[in-house]
XYZ file of C-alpha atoms in Angstrom:
126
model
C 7.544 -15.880 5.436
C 7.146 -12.435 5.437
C 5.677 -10.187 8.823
C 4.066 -7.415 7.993
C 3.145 -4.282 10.008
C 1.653 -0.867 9.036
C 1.820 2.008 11.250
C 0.882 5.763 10.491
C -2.738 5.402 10.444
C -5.437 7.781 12.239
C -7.728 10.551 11.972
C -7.336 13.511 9.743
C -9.426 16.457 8.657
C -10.090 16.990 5.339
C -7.094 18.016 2.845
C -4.259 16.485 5.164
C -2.060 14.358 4.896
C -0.725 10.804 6.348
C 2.027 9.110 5.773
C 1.401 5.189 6.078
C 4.951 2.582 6.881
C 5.062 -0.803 6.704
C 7.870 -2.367 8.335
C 8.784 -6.098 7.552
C 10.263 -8.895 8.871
C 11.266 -12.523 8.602
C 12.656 -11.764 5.345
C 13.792 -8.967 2.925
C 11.947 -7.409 1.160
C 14.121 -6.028 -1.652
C 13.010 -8.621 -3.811
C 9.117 -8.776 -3.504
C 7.047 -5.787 -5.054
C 5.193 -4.090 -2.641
C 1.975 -2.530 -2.595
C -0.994 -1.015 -0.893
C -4.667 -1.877 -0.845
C -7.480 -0.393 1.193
C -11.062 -1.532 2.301
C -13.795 0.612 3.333
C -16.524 -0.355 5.215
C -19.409 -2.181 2.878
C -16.676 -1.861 0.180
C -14.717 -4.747 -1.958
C -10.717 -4.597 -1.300
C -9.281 -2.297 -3.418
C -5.588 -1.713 -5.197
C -3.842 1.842 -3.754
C 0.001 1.958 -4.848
C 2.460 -0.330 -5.860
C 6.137 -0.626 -6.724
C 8.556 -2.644 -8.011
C 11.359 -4.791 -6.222
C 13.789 -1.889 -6.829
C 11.514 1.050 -6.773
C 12.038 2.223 -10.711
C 8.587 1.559 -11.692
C 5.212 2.804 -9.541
C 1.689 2.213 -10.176
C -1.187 3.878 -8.959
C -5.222 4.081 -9.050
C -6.819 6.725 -10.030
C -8.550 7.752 -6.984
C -5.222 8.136 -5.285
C -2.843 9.654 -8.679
C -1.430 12.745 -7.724
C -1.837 12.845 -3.957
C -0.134 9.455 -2.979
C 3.525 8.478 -3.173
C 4.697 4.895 -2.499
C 8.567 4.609 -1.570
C 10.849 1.703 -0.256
C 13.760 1.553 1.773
C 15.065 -1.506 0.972
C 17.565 -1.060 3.395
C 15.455 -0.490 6.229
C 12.928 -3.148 4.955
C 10.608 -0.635 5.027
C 7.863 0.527 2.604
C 6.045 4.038 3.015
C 2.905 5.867 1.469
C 2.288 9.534 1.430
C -1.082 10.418 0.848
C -2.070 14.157 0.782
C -4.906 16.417 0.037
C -6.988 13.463 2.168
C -10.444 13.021 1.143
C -13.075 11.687 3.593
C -13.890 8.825 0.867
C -10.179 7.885 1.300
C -11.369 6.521 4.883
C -10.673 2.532 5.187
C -8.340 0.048 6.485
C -4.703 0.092 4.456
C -3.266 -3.263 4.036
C 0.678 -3.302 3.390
C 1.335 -6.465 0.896
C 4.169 -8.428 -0.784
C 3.873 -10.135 -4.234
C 6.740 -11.209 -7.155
C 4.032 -9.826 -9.558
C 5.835 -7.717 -12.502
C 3.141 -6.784 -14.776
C 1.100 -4.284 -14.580
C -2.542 -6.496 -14.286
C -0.949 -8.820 -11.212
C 0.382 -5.538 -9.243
C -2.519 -4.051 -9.277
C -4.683 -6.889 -8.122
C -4.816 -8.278 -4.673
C -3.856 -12.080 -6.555
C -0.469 -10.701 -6.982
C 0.295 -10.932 -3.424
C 1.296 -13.580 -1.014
C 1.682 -11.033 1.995
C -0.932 -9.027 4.079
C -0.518 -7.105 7.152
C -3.364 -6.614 9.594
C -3.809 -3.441 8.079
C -3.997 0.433 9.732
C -7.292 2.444 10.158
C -7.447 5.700 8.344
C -10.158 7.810 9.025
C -10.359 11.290 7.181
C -13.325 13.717 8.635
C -14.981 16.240 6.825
């Protein structure tokens, strides 16, 4: 089993920036991808970042290309996300997850994942 905690979440005006961790636990993580998906309220779960067991390939939506960064820390079994120029549509829960998905179609759908945190509240205000 994998644990799963994100941290890093709160409110932000307009055209900051956040940057989201997800610690783990129970297991390491250096073998799972890892990923990011958000939910807004009266919105469907949605695919963020993701990145690849060793962090040579990252993947990204296009709401998000260009102001977010996903990085690991293996090490530190630790997986972060930068997000700048914050929009107040980027407001919604962000769920840290862990999947062995290695194509592009499984990472960036929430099937590819066996692992959920509880997820971190990001508000951004206008």
């Amino acid at each position: 089993q994998v644990h799963l905690v994100e941290s890093g979440g709160g409110l932000v005006q307009a055209g900051g920036s956040l940057r989201l961790s997800c610690a783990a636990s129970g297991r390491t993580i250096s073998t799972y991808t890892m990923g990011w998906f958000r939910q807004a309220p009266g919105k469907e779960r949605e695919f963020v970042a993701g990145i690849s067991w060793s962090g040579s390939s990252t993947y990204y939506a296009d709401s998000v290309k260009g102001r977010g960064t996903i990085s690991r820390d293996n090490a530190k079994n630790t997986v972060y996300l930068q997000m700048n120029s914050l929009k107040p549509e980027d407001t919604a829960v962000y769920y840290c997850v862990a999947g062995r998905g290695i194509n592009d179609r499984i990472i960036r759908s929430y099937e590819g994942y066996d692992y959920w945190g509880q997820g971190t509240q990001v508000t951004v205000s206008s």
